[in-house]
Amino acid sequence: MMKNTLLSIFLAFTAATALPAQEQKFTVSGNIGGLEKGDTLRFRQIILPGWKDGDTFDVVLKKDGKFKYKGIQRHDMYYIMEYHPVNGSAPACDRTGKTMIIAGNDHIRISGSKDYIYYSTLEGGVYDDPALAEYLAVEDSVGAARGDIMRRIEEANAAKDYDTSKKLAGQFNSFYNGNPGVSRSDRLREAYFKDNPQGNNYILVERISRMDNQPIDKLREAYEAYSQEVKDSHYGRIYAHRMKDIEAIAVGNQAPDFSLILTDGRIVKKNDFKGKYLLLFHWGTCPGSMQIDPEVQALYREYKDSGLCIIGLTESIENFRSLAESVPEGSSASYIGIDDLHARLEEMLSHPWPEAETKTNHPENERVSDIFMISGLPYFVFIGPDGAILARDYHPAFYEARKILEEQAGE
């Protein structure tokens, strides 16, 4: 009896002490020319989906150019590395950091230079795949070239050479148009995904980041091809859970119930629009919103008497008004095709439809963004008279809504 009791205690103690072994050990090291002793590299965990902040660890360089850090994490993690120099500021580029995936027992090695730190080369773990390494090398090269334009814009602004700054801004915004490096990067990416249908951490993270607007059939097809190990992994489980959430708001399904508090204090609900077409238009300060806004207003004028209702969703009307007031009258934005930017912003402040703010004291409004997975600007959710979702996406959803209205509500 005593032996059995002692054995039970021993097994319980062994099980309890074994739990920490589930944590993963990892190493990150780097050789980045130009970094100085005292510089800080901050690694912020990105929680997917949604890019929310998670755990953070800092690496403070003890000598110039090189560092090594050994850490522990709960599971495979996705990080973004930020550079905080002890002197001066980080160089301008078109990225906010260098992203990387770290799995258990990985030793991720980072090499590059301070001026292009966010385009550094990664080795170790999933990055040891030659095909992935080739794709990322091209992608980083393209990003570095775009980052050079941003750096020149800052230099021109500092010298008050605004004509040069304006020309460079046009180059920056049209950088991807017909760029051969971008085309090559796209081809390599497509080939890598096609050649690895079984999936891995990199593929999962990339797809989770972009899956919210993908057709549910394509998401299922990709999931079914994953290996069981990938399906059972941390990011495999996130993918499966997100896929179920997306299926609930797939085109053709009934839109979930929701309510919004408008800027005039009124409360509207989904059922208030029964028998009508409802377009949720998520807009803001991005160039895409400014470009498409006249088309949205034209659509409203044409079909408002045929049952079309629009509700605008934006973070803060006051913040947008402050932007409009800061832009001089007659200012142009030729790089996005707007001759009078001030006038365009004033038109957006005078929308003929009601608005709801998502970043105010009304959490109900922000929940609507979460319900429909509204992840950027401009974004559209189009709901039919029977309450079914007819379109949900960026620009394509607007043009689909216009097509449906032309076919179903046109004269």
Coordinates of C-alpha atoms in Angstrom, one line a residue:
M1 CA 0.0 0.0 0.0
M2 CA 2.8 2.4 0.9
K3 CA 4.7 1.5 -2.2
N4 CA 1.7 2.3 -4.4
T5 CA 1.1 5.6 -2.6
L6 CA 4.8 6.6 -3.1
L7 CA 4.7 5.5 -6.7
S8 CA 1.6 7.7 -7.3
I9 CA 3.2 10.7 -5.7
F10 CA 6.4 10.1 -7.7
L11 CA 4.4 9.9 -11.0
A12 CA 2.4 13.0 -10.2
F13 CA 5.6 14.9 -9.3
T14 CA 7.3 13.7 -12.5
A15 CA 4.3 14.8 -14.6
A16 CA 4.2 18.2 -12.9
T17 CA 7.9 18.8 -13.4
A18 CA 7.8 17.6 -17.0
L19 CA 5.4 20.4 -18.0
P20 CA 8.1 23.1 -18.5
A21 CA 9.7 20.7 -21.0
Q22 CA 6.9 21.6 -23.4
E23 CA 8.4 25.0 -23.8
Q24 CA 10.7 25.5 -26.8
K25 CA 14.3 26.6 -26.7
F26 CA 15.7 28.7 -29.6
T27 CA 18.6 30.8 -30.6
V28 CA 18.8 34.0 -32.7
S29 CA 22.2 35.3 -33.7
G30 CA 23.3 38.0 -36.2
N31 CA 26.2 39.5 -38.0
I32 CA 24.9 42.9 -39.2
G33 CA 27.5 45.4 -40.4
G34 CA 27.2 48.9 -39.0
L35 CA 25.4 48.0 -35.8
E36 CA 26.9 49.5 -32.7
K37 CA 27.4 48.4 -29.1
G38 CA 24.3 49.5 -27.2
D39 CA 22.0 49.2 -30.1
T40 CA 18.7 47.4 -29.4
L41 CA 17.0 44.8 -31.5
R42 CA 13.4 44.3 -30.3
F43 CA 11.6 41.1 -31.3
R44 CA 7.9 41.5 -31.0
Q45 CA 5.6 38.5 -31.3
I46 CA 2.9 38.9 -33.9
I47 CA -0.3 37.0 -32.9
L48 CA -2.2 35.8 -35.9
P49 CA -4.7 36.5 -37.3
G50 CA -4.9 40.2 -36.9
W51 CA -1.2 41.2 -36.2
K52 CA -1.8 41.7 -32.5
D53 CA 1.2 42.2 -30.2
G54 CA 2.4 39.4 -28.1
D55 CA 5.5 38.6 -26.1
T56 CA 8.6 40.8 -26.6
F57 CA 12.3 40.3 -26.0
D58 CA 15.1 42.7 -26.5
V59 CA 18.7 42.0 -27.6
V60 CA 21.1 44.8 -26.6
L61 CA 24.4 44.5 -28.6
K62 CA 27.4 44.0 -26.4
K63 CA 29.8 44.5 -29.3
D64 CA 29.6 46.1 -32.7
G65 CA 27.9 44.2 -35.5
K66 CA 27.3 40.8 -33.7
F67 CA 24.8 39.4 -31.2
K68 CA 23.5 36.1 -29.9
Y69 CA 20.4 35.4 -27.9
K70 CA 19.0 32.2 -26.4
G71 CA 15.4 32.2 -25.4
I72 CA 12.3 30.1 -24.5
Q73 CA 8.9 30.3 -26.1
R74 CA 5.6 28.5 -25.6
H75 CA 5.2 27.3 -29.2
D76 CA 6.3 28.2 -32.7
M77 CA 6.2 32.0 -33.0
Y78 CA 6.1 34.7 -35.6
Y79 CA 8.2 37.8 -34.8
I80 CA 9.0 41.2 -36.2
M81 CA 12.5 42.5 -35.4
E82 CA 12.7 46.3 -34.9
Y83 CA 16.0 48.3 -34.9
H84 CA 16.4 50.9 -32.1
P85 CA 19.9 52.5 -32.5
V86 CA 21.6 53.9 -29.5
N87 CA 22.6 56.9 -31.6
G88 CA 20.5 58.5 -34.3
S89 CA 17.5 56.8 -35.9
A90 CA 16.8 53.7 -38.0
P91 CA 17.2 54.2 -41.7
A92 CA 14.0 54.9 -43.7
C93 CA 12.6 51.9 -45.6
D94 CA 9.3 50.6 -46.8
R95 CA 9.0 48.1 -43.9
T96 CA 8.5 48.5 -40.2
G97 CA 10.7 45.6 -39.3
K98 CA 12.1 42.2 -40.4
T99 CA 9.6 39.3 -39.9
M100 CA 10.7 35.8 -39.1
I101 CA 9.3 32.5 -37.9
I102 CA 11.0 30.7 -35.1
A103 CA 10.2 27.1 -34.2
G104 CA 11.5 24.9 -31.4
N105 CA 15.3 24.3 -31.4
D106 CA 15.7 26.7 -34.3
H107 CA 18.9 28.7 -34.6
I108 CA 18.0 31.6 -36.8
R109 CA 20.9 33.5 -38.2
I110 CA 20.5 37.0 -39.5
S111 CA 23.1 38.7 -41.8
G112 CA 23.1 42.0 -43.6
S113 CA 23.9 45.7 -43.0
K114 CA 22.5 48.5 -40.8
D115 CA 21.3 50.6 -43.7
Y116 CA 19.3 47.6 -45.1
I117 CA 18.7 45.8 -41.8
Y118 CA 15.0 45.1 -42.6
Y119 CA 16.1 43.3 -45.8
S120 CA 18.6 41.1 -44.0
T121 CA 19.1 37.4 -45.0
L122 CA 17.7 34.7 -42.8
E123 CA 19.1 31.2 -42.4
G124 CA 18.2 28.3 -40.2
G125 CA 14.8 26.6 -39.5
V126 CA 12.4 26.9 -42.4
Y127 CA 14.7 29.4 -44.1
D128 CA 17.2 26.7 -45.0
D129 CA 15.0 25.7 -48.0
P130 CA 16.9 26.8 -51.1
A131 CA 13.7 27.7 -53.0
L132 CA 12.4 29.8 -50.2
A133 CA 15.8 31.5 -49.8
E134 CA 15.9 32.4 -53.5
Y135 CA 12.4 33.9 -53.3
L136 CA 13.1 35.9 -50.2
A137 CA 16.4 37.2 -51.6
V138 CA 14.5 38.6 -54.6
E139 CA 11.7 40.0 -52.5
D140 CA 14.3 41.7 -50.2
S141 CA 16.2 43.1 -53.1
V142 CA 12.9 44.6 -54.5
G143 CA 12.0 46.0 -51.1
A144 CA 15.4 47.5 -50.6
A145 CA 15.1 49.3 -54.0
R146 CA 11.7 50.7 -52.9
G147 CA 13.2 51.7 -49.5
D148 CA 15.9 53.7 -51.3
I149 CA 13.2 55.8 -52.9
M150 CA 11.7 56.5 -49.4
R151 CA 15.1 57.5 -48.1
R152 CA 15.5 59.9 -51.0
I153 CA 12.1 61.4 -50.3
E154 CA 13.1 62.1 -46.7
E155 CA 16.4 63.7 -47.8
A156 CA 14.5 65.9 -50.3
N157 CA 12.0 66.9 -47.7
A158 CA 14.8 67.7 -45.2
A159 CA 16.4 69.9 -47.9
K160 CA 12.9 71.5 -48.6
D161 CA 13.2 70.3 -52.2
Y162 CA 9.5 69.6 -52.5
D163 CA 9.4 69.2 -56.3
T164 CA 11.9 66.4 -56.1
S165 CA 10.0 64.9 -53.2
K166 CA 6.8 65.0 -55.2
K167 CA 8.4 63.2 -58.1
L168 CA 9.9 60.6 -55.9
A169 CA 6.5 60.0 -54.2
G170 CA 5.1 59.2 -57.6
Q171 CA 7.9 56.7 -58.2
F172 CA 7.3 55.2 -54.8
N173 CA 3.5 54.7 -55.3
S174 CA 3.9 53.3 -58.8
F175 CA 6.9 51.2 -58.0
Y176 CA 5.2 47.9 -58.4
N177 CA 3.7 48.8 -61.8
G178 CA 5.5 46.7 -64.5
N179 CA 8.5 46.2 -62.2
P180 CA 10.5 43.1 -63.5
G181 CA 11.8 42.4 -60.0
V182 CA 8.3 42.3 -58.6
S183 CA 7.2 39.9 -61.4
R184 CA 10.1 37.6 -60.7
S185 CA 9.4 37.7 -57.0
D186 CA 5.7 36.8 -57.7
R187 CA 6.7 33.9 -59.9
L188 CA 9.1 32.5 -57.3
R189 CA 6.6 32.8 -54.6
E190 CA 3.9 31.0 -56.7
A191 CA 6.3 28.2 -57.5
Y192 CA 7.3 27.7 -53.9
F193 CA 3.7 27.4 -52.7
K194 CA 2.9 25.1 -55.6
D195 CA 5.9 22.8 -54.9
N196 CA 5.1 22.5 -51.2
P197 CA 1.4 21.6 -50.9
Q198 CA 2.1 19.7 -47.7
G199 CA 2.7 23.1 -46.1
N200 CA 5.1 24.4 -43.4
N201 CA 5.3 27.2 -40.9
Y202 CA 6.2 29.8 -43.6
I203 CA 3.3 28.8 -45.8
L204 CA 0.9 28.7 -42.9
V205 CA 1.9 32.2 -41.6
E206 CA 1.7 33.7 -45.1
R207 CA -1.7 32.2 -45.8
I208 CA -3.2 33.1 -42.4
S209 CA -2.1 36.7 -43.0
R210 CA -4.0 36.8 -46.3
M211 CA -6.8 34.3 -46.0
D212 CA -9.6 36.6 -44.8
N213 CA -10.7 37.5 -48.4
Q214 CA -10.0 34.1 -50.0
P215 CA -12.8 31.9 -51.4
I216 CA -13.6 29.3 -48.8
D217 CA -13.2 26.5 -51.4
K218 CA -9.6 27.5 -52.0
L219 CA -8.9 27.6 -48.3
R220 CA -10.4 24.1 -47.8
E221 CA -8.4 22.7 -50.8
A222 CA -5.2 24.1 -49.3
Y223 CA -5.9 22.7 -45.9
E224 CA -6.7 19.2 -47.1
A225 CA -3.3 19.0 -48.8
Y226 CA -1.4 19.8 -45.6
S227 CA 0.4 17.0 -43.9
Q228 CA -1.1 15.8 -40.6
E229 CA 1.9 17.2 -38.8
V230 CA 1.2 20.7 -40.3
K231 CA -2.5 20.5 -39.5
D232 CA -1.6 19.6 -35.8
S233 CA 0.9 22.4 -35.5
H234 CA 0.3 25.7 -33.7
Y235 CA -0.3 27.6 -36.9
G236 CA -2.2 24.7 -38.5
R237 CA -4.8 24.9 -35.7
I238 CA -5.0 28.7 -36.2
Y239 CA -5.6 28.2 -39.9
A240 CA -8.4 25.6 -39.3
H241 CA -10.1 27.9 -36.7
R242 CA -9.9 30.9 -39.0
M243 CA -11.2 28.9 -41.9
K244 CA -14.4 28.2 -39.9
D245 CA -14.8 31.8 -39.1
I246 CA -14.5 32.8 -42.7
E247 CA -17.0 30.1 -43.8
A248 CA -19.6 31.8 -41.5
I249 CA -19.3 35.0 -43.6
A250 CA -18.7 33.5 -47.0
V251 CA -20.6 34.9 -49.9
G252 CA -24.0 33.4 -50.1
N253 CA -24.4 32.9 -46.3
Q254 CA -26.6 35.0 -44.1
A255 CA -24.9 38.0 -42.7
P256 CA -24.5 37.8 -38.9
D257 CA -26.7 40.1 -36.8
F258 CA -25.0 43.4 -35.9
S259 CA -25.7 46.8 -34.6
L260 CA -24.0 50.2 -35.2
I261 CA -24.1 53.5 -33.3
L262 CA -24.1 56.2 -35.9
T263 CA -22.4 59.6 -35.4
D264 CA -25.8 61.2 -34.9
G265 CA -26.6 58.9 -32.0
R266 CA -29.0 56.6 -33.8
I267 CA -28.7 52.8 -33.5
V268 CA -29.2 50.7 -36.6
K269 CA -29.3 46.9 -36.9
K270 CA -29.1 44.4 -39.7
N271 CA -32.9 43.8 -39.7
D272 CA -33.5 47.5 -40.3
F273 CA -32.3 46.9 -43.9
K274 CA -34.5 44.0 -44.7
G275 CA -35.7 44.3 -48.2
K276 CA -32.9 46.7 -49.2
Y277 CA -29.4 46.5 -50.4
L278 CA -26.8 47.5 -47.8
L279 CA -23.2 48.5 -48.6
L280 CA -20.8 48.9 -45.6
F281 CA -18.0 51.1 -46.8
H282 CA -14.9 51.2 -44.6
W283 CA -13.0 54.3 -45.6
G284 CA -10.2 56.5 -44.2
T285 CA -7.0 58.4 -45.0
C286 CA -5.5 55.8 -47.4
P287 CA -5.1 56.8 -51.1
G288 CA -7.4 53.9 -52.2
S289 CA -10.3 55.4 -50.2
M290 CA -9.7 58.8 -51.8
Q291 CA -9.6 57.4 -55.3
I292 CA -12.7 55.3 -55.1
D293 CA -14.9 57.6 -53.1
P294 CA -16.4 59.5 -56.1
E295 CA -17.4 56.1 -57.6
V296 CA -19.1 55.1 -54.3
Q297 CA -21.0 58.4 -54.2
A298 CA -22.0 58.0 -57.9
L299 CA -23.4 54.5 -57.1
Y300 CA -25.4 55.9 -54.2
R301 CA -26.9 58.7 -56.3
E302 CA -27.9 56.2 -59.0
Y303 CA -29.4 53.5 -56.8
K304 CA -30.6 55.2 -53.6
D305 CA -34.1 55.3 -54.9
S306 CA -33.9 51.6 -55.9
G307 CA -33.2 50.4 -52.3
L308 CA -29.5 51.0 -51.9
C309 CA -28.4 52.0 -48.4
I310 CA -24.8 52.8 -47.5
I311 CA -23.2 53.1 -44.1
G312 CA -19.7 54.5 -43.8
L313 CA -17.3 53.0 -41.3
T314 CA -14.3 55.1 -40.4
E315 CA -12.0 55.4 -37.4
S316 CA -12.6 59.0 -36.5
I317 CA -14.4 61.8 -38.4
E318 CA -12.5 64.4 -36.4
N319 CA -9.1 62.9 -37.3
F320 CA -10.1 62.9 -40.9
R321 CA -11.3 66.5 -40.7
S322 CA -7.9 67.5 -39.2
L323 CA -6.2 66.0 -42.2
A324 CA -8.5 67.9 -44.6
E325 CA -7.8 71.2 -42.8
S326 CA -4.1 70.6 -43.0
V327 CA -4.1 70.2 -46.8
P328 CA -4.0 73.6 -48.7
E329 CA -6.8 74.4 -51.1
G330 CA -5.8 73.5 -54.7
S331 CA -3.2 70.9 -53.6
S332 CA -2.9 68.1 -56.1
A333 CA -2.1 64.5 -55.6
S334 CA -1.2 63.6 -59.2
Y335 CA 0.5 60.3 -58.2
I336 CA -3.0 59.0 -57.2
G337 CA -4.9 60.8 -59.9
I338 CA -6.4 63.6 -57.8
D339 CA -6.1 67.1 -59.1
D340 CA -7.5 68.9 -56.0
L341 CA -6.9 66.8 -52.8
H342 CA -8.4 69.4 -50.4
A343 CA -11.7 69.3 -52.4
R344 CA -11.7 65.5 -52.4
L345 CA -11.3 65.3 -48.7
E346 CA -14.1 67.9 -48.1
E347 CA -16.3 65.8 -50.3
M348 CA -15.6 62.7 -48.2
L349 CA -16.5 64.7 -45.1
S350 CA -19.9 65.4 -46.7
H351 CA -21.0 61.9 -47.5
P352 CA -24.7 61.7 -48.2
W353 CA -25.0 58.6 -46.1
P354 CA -24.7 58.0 -42.3
E355 CA -21.4 57.2 -40.7
A356 CA -20.3 55.1 -37.7
E357 CA -16.9 55.5 -36.1
T358 CA -14.9 52.4 -35.1
K359 CA -12.3 54.0 -32.9
T360 CA -14.5 56.0 -30.5
N361 CA -16.3 55.0 -27.3
H362 CA -18.6 52.6 -29.1
P363 CA -17.1 49.1 -29.0
E364 CA -20.2 47.8 -30.9
N365 CA -18.9 49.5 -34.0
E366 CA -15.4 47.9 -33.8
R367 CA -17.0 44.5 -33.3
V368 CA -18.7 44.9 -36.6
S369 CA -15.3 45.2 -38.2
D370 CA -14.2 42.0 -36.4
I371 CA -17.4 40.2 -37.4
F372 CA -16.8 40.8 -41.1
M373 CA -13.0 40.6 -40.9
I374 CA -12.6 44.1 -42.2
S375 CA -8.8 44.3 -42.3
G376 CA -7.9 47.4 -44.4
L377 CA -9.0 50.3 -46.5
P378 CA -11.1 50.7 -48.5
Y379 CA -13.2 47.7 -47.7
F380 CA -16.7 46.8 -48.7
V381 CA -19.4 44.4 -47.4
F382 CA -22.5 44.1 -49.6
I383 CA -25.6 42.6 -48.2
G384 CA -28.7 41.7 -50.2
P385 CA -32.4 42.3 -49.5
D386 CA -32.7 38.8 -48.0
G387 CA -29.8 39.4 -45.6
A388 CA -27.3 37.3 -47.5
I389 CA -23.7 38.4 -48.1
L390 CA -23.3 39.2 -51.8
A391 CA -19.7 40.5 -51.7
R392 CA -16.9 41.1 -49.2
D393 CA -13.5 42.4 -50.1
Y394 CA -11.5 45.4 -51.0
H395 CA -12.1 47.1 -54.4
P396 CA -13.4 43.9 -56.1
A397 CA -16.4 43.8 -53.7
F398 CA -17.4 47.4 -54.7
Y399 CA -17.3 46.5 -58.4
E400 CA -19.2 43.3 -57.7
A401 CA -21.9 45.3 -55.8
R402 CA -22.2 47.7 -58.8
K403 CA -22.6 44.8 -61.2
I404 CA -25.3 43.2 -59.0
L405 CA -27.2 46.5 -58.7
E406 CA -27.0 47.0 -62.5
E407 CA -28.4 43.6 -63.1
Q408 CA -31.0 43.5 -60.3
A409 CA -32.0 47.1 -59.5
G410 CA -31.3 48.8 -62.8
E411 CA -34.1 50.1 -65.0

